[in-house]
PDB file of C-alpha atoms in Angstrom:
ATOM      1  CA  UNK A   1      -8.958  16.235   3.189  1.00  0.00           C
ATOM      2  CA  UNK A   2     -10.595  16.615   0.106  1.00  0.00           C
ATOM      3  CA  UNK A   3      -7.366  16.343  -2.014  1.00  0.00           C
ATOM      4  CA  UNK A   4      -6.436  13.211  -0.438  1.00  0.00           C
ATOM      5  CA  UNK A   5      -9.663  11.483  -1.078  1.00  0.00           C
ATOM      6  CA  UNK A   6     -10.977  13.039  -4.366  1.00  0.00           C
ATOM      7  CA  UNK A   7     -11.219  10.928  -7.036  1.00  0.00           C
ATOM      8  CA  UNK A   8     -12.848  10.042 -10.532  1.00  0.00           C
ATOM      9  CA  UNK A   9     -14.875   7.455  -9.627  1.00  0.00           C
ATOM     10  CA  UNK A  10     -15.625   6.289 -13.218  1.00  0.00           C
ATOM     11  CA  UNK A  11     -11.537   5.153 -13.551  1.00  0.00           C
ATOM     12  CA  UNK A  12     -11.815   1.610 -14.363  1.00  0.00           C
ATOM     13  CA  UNK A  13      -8.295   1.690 -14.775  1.00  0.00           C
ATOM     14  CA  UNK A  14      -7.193   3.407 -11.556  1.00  0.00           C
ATOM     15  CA  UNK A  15      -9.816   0.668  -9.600  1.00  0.00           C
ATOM     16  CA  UNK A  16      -7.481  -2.121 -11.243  1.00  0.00           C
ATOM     17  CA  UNK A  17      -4.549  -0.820 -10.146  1.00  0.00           C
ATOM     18  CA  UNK A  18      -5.418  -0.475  -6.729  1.00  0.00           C
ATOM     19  CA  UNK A  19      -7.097  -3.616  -5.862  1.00  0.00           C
ATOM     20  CA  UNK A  20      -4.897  -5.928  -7.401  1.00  0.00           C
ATOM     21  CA  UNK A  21      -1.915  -3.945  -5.739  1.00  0.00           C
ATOM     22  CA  UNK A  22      -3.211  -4.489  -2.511  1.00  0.00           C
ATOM     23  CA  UNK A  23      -3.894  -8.282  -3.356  1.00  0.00           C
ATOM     24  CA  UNK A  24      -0.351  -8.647  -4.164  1.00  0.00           C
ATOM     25  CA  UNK A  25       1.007  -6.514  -1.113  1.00  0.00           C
ATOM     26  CA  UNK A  26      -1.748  -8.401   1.150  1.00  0.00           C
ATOM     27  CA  UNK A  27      -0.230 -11.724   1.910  1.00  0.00           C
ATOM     28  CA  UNK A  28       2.831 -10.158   2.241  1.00  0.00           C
ATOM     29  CA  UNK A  29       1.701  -8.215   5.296  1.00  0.00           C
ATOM     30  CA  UNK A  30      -0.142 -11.100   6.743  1.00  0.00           C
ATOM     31  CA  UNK A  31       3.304 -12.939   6.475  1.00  0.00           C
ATOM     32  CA  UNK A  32       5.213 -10.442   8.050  1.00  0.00           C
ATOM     33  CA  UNK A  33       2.042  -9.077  10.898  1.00  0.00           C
ATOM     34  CA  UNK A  34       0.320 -12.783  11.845  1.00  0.00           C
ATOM     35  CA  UNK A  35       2.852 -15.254  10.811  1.00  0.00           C
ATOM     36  CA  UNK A  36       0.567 -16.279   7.321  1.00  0.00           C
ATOM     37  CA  UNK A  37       1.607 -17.709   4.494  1.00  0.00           C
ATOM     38  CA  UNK A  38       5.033 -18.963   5.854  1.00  0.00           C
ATOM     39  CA  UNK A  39       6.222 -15.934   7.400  1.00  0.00           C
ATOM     40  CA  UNK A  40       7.138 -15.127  10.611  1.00  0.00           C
ATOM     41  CA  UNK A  41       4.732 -12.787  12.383  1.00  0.00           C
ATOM     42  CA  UNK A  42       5.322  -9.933  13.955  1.00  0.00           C
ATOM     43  CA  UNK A  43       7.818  -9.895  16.822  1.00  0.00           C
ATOM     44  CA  UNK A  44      10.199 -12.097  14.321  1.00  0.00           C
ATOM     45  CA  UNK A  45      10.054  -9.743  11.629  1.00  0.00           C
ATOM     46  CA  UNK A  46      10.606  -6.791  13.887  1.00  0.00           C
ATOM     47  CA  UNK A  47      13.936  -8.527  14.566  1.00  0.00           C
ATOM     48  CA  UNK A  48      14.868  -9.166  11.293  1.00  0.00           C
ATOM     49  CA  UNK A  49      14.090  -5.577   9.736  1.00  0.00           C
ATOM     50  CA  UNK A  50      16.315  -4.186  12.954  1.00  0.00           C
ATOM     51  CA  UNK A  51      19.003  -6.604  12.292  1.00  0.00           C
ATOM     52  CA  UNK A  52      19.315  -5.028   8.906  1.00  0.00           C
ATOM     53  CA  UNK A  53      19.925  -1.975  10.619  1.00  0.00           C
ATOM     54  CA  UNK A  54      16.055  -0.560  10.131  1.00  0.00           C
ATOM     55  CA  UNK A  55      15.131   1.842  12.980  1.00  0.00           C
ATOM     56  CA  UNK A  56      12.648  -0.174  14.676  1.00  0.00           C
ATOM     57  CA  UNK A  57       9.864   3.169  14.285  1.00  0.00           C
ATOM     58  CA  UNK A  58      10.633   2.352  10.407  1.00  0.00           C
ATOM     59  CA  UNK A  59      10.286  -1.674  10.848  1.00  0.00           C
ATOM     60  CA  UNK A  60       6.721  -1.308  12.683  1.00  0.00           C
ATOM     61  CA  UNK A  61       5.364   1.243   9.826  1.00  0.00           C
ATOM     62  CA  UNK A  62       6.783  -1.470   7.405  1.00  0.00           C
ATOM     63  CA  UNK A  63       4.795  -4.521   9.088  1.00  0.00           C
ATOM     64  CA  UNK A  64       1.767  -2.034   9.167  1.00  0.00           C
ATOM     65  CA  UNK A  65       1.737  -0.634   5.833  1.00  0.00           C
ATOM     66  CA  UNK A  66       1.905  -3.609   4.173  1.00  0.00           C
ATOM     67  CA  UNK A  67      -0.617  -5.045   6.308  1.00  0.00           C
ATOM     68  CA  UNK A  68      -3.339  -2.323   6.504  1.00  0.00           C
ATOM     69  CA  UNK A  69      -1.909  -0.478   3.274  1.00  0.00           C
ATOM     70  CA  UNK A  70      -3.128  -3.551   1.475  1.00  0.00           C
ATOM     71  CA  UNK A  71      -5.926  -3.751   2.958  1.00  0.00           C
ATOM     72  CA  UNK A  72      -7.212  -0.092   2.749  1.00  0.00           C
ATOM     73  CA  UNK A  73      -5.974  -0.321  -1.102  1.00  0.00           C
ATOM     74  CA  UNK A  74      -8.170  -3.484  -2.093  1.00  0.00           C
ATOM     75  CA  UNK A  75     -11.137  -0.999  -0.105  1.00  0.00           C
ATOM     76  CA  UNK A  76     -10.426   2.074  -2.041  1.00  0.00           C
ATOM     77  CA  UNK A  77      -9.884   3.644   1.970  1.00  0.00           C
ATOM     78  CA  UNK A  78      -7.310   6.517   1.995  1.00  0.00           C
ATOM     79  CA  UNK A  79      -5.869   5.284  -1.479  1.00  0.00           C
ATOM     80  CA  UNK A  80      -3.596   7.662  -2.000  1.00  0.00           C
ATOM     81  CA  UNK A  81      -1.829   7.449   1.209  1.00  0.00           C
ATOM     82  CA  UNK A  82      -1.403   3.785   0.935  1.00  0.00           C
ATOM     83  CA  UNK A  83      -0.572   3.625  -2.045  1.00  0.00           C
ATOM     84  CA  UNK A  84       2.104   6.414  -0.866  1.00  0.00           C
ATOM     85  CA  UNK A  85       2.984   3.916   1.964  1.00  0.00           C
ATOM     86  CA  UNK A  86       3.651   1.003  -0.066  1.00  0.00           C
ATOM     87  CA  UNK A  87       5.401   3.177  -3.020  1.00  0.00           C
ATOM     88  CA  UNK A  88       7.904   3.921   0.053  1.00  0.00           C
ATOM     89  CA  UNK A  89       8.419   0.071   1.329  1.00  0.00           C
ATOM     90  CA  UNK A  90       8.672  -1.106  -2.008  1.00  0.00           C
ATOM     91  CA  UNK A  91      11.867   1.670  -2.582  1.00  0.00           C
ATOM     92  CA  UNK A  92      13.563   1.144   0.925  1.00  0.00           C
ATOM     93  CA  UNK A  93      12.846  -2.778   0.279  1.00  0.00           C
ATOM     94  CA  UNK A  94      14.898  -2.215  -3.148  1.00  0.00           C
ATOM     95  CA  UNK A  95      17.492  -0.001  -1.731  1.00  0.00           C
ATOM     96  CA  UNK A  96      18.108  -1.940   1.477  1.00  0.00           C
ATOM     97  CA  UNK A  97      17.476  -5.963   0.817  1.00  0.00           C
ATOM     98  CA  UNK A  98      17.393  -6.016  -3.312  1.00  0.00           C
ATOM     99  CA  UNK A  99      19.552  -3.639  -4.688  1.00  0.00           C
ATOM    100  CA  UNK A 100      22.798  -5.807  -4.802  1.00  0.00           C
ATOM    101  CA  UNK A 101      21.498  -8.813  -6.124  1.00  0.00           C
ATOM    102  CA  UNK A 102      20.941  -7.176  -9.702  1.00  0.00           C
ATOM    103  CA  UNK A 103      17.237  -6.806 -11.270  1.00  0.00           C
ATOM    104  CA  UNK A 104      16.027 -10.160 -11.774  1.00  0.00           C
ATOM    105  CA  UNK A 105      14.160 -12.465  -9.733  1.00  0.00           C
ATOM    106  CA  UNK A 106      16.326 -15.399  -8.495  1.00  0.00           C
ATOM    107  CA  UNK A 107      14.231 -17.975 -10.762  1.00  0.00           C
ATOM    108  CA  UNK A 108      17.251 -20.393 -11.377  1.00  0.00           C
ATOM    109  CA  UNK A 109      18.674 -19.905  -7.311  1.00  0.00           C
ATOM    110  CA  UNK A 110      21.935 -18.399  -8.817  1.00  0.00           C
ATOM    111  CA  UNK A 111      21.824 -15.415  -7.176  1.00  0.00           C
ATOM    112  CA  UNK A 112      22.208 -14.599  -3.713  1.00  0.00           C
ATOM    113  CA  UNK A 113      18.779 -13.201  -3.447  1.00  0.00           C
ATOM    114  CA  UNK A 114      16.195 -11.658  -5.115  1.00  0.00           C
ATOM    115  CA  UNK A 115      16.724  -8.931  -7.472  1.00  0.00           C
ATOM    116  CA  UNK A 116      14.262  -5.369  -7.344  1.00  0.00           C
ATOM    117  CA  UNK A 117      12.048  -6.006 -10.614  1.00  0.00           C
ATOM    118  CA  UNK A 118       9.497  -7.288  -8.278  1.00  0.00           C
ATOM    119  CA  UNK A 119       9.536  -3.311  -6.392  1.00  0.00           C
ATOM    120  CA  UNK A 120       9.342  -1.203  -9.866  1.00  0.00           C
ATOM    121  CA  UNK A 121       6.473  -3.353 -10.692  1.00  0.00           C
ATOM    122  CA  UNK A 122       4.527  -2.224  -7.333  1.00  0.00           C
ATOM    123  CA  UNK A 123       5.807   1.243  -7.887  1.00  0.00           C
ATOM    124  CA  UNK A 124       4.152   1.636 -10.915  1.00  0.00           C
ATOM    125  CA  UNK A 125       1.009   0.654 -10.067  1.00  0.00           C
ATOM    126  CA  UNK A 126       1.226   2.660  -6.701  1.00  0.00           C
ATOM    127  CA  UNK A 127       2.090   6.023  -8.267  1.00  0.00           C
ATOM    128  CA  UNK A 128      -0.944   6.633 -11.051  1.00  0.00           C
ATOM    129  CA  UNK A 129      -2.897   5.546  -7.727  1.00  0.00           C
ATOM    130  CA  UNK A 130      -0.731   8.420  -4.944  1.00  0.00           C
ATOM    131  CA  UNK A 131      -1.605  10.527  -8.309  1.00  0.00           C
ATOM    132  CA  UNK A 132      -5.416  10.419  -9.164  1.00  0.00           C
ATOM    133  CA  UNK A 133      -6.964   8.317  -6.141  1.00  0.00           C
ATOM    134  CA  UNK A 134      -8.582   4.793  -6.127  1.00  0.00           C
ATOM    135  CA  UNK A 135     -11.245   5.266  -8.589  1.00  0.00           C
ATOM    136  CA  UNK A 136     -14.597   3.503  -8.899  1.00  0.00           C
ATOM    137  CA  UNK A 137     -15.344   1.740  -6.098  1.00  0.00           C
ATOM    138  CA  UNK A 138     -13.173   3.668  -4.013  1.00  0.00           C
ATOM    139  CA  UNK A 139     -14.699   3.996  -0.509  1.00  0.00           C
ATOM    140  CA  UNK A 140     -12.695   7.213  -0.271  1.00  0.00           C
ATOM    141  CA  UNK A 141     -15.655   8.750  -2.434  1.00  0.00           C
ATOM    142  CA  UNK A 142     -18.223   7.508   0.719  1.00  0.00           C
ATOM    143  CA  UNK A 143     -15.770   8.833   3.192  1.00  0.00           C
ATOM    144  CA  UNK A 144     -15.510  12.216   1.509  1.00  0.00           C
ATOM    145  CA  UNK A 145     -19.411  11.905   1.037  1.00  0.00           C
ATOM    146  CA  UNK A 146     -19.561  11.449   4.384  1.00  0.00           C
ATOM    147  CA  UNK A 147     -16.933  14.114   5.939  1.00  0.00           C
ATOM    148  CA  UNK A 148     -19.328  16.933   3.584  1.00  0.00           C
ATOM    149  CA  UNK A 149     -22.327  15.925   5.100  1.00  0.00           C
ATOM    150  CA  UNK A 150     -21.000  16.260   8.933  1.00  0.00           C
ATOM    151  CA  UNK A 151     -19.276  19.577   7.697  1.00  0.00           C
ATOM    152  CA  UNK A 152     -23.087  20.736   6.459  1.00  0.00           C
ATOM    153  CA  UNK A 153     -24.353  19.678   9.466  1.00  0.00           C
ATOM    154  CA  UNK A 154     -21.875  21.415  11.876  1.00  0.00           C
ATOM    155  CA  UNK A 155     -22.230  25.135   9.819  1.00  0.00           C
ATOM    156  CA  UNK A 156     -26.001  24.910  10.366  1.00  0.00           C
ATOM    157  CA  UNK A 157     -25.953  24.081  13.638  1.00  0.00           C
ATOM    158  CA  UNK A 158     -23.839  26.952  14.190  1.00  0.00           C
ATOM    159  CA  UNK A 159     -25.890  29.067  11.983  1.00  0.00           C
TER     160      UNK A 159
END
């Protein structure tokens, strides 16, 4: 557990990364988990992601990751495995919806959808995060604070 929360809580850079990742990836998952922001909610997206073939296991982990993945990211919670979890969506998003409309963005409405530049931009702020943690300000550091202390208390009380 310690792996997955440890951190150097003095990276400015890292806490940068992380938060405005999850601000990004945050409306997104309140489009596509309560129906914010234009989007559908949840039972509609469900049956869009398994009309493009997505096992619906797959769909629901979408809807939640970049839902609670957000989230946990702007809180520095378990940084590394959502950052993890939306470095995956953001590579089965380009592979599966973005691929074949090229790299751009559809700025002009030329293309037939939007290209993946939008995903490798995500990506890279995900991985130095699935890497090194969330940072300062991570509550992963509290957590891992926390999870010591209980593990302190539970070998002297068998002690």
């Amino acid at each position: 557990m310690e792996r997955l929360l440890k951190t150097d809580t003095n990276d400015t850079t890292l806490f940068a990364q992380r938060v405005l990742l999850g601000a990004v990836m945050l409306p997104h998952g309140a489009q596509k988990l309560l129906g914010w922001f234009g989007g559908g909610g949840f039972s509609p997206t469900m049956v869009h992601l398994t009309d493009m073939g997505i096992p619906t296991p797959i769909a629901a982990l979408v809807i939640l990751i970049e839902s609670f993945g957000a989230l946990f990211l702007v809180l520095g919670l378990l940084s590394r495995a959502s950052a993890l979890g939306i470095a995956a969506v953001m590579i089965g998003a380009a592979l599966t919806a973005h691929l074949s409309h090229g790299f751009f963005m559809n700025w002009f409405g030329s293309q037939g959808g939007e290209g993946f530049e939008y995903h490798l931009l995500a990506l890279g702020l995900a991985l130095p995060i699935v890497i090194a943690g969330g940072g300062r300000h991570a509550l992963d550091t509290w957590l891992l604070r926390r999870l010591g202390a209980r593990r302190e208390d539970a070998v002297h009380a068998v002690a």
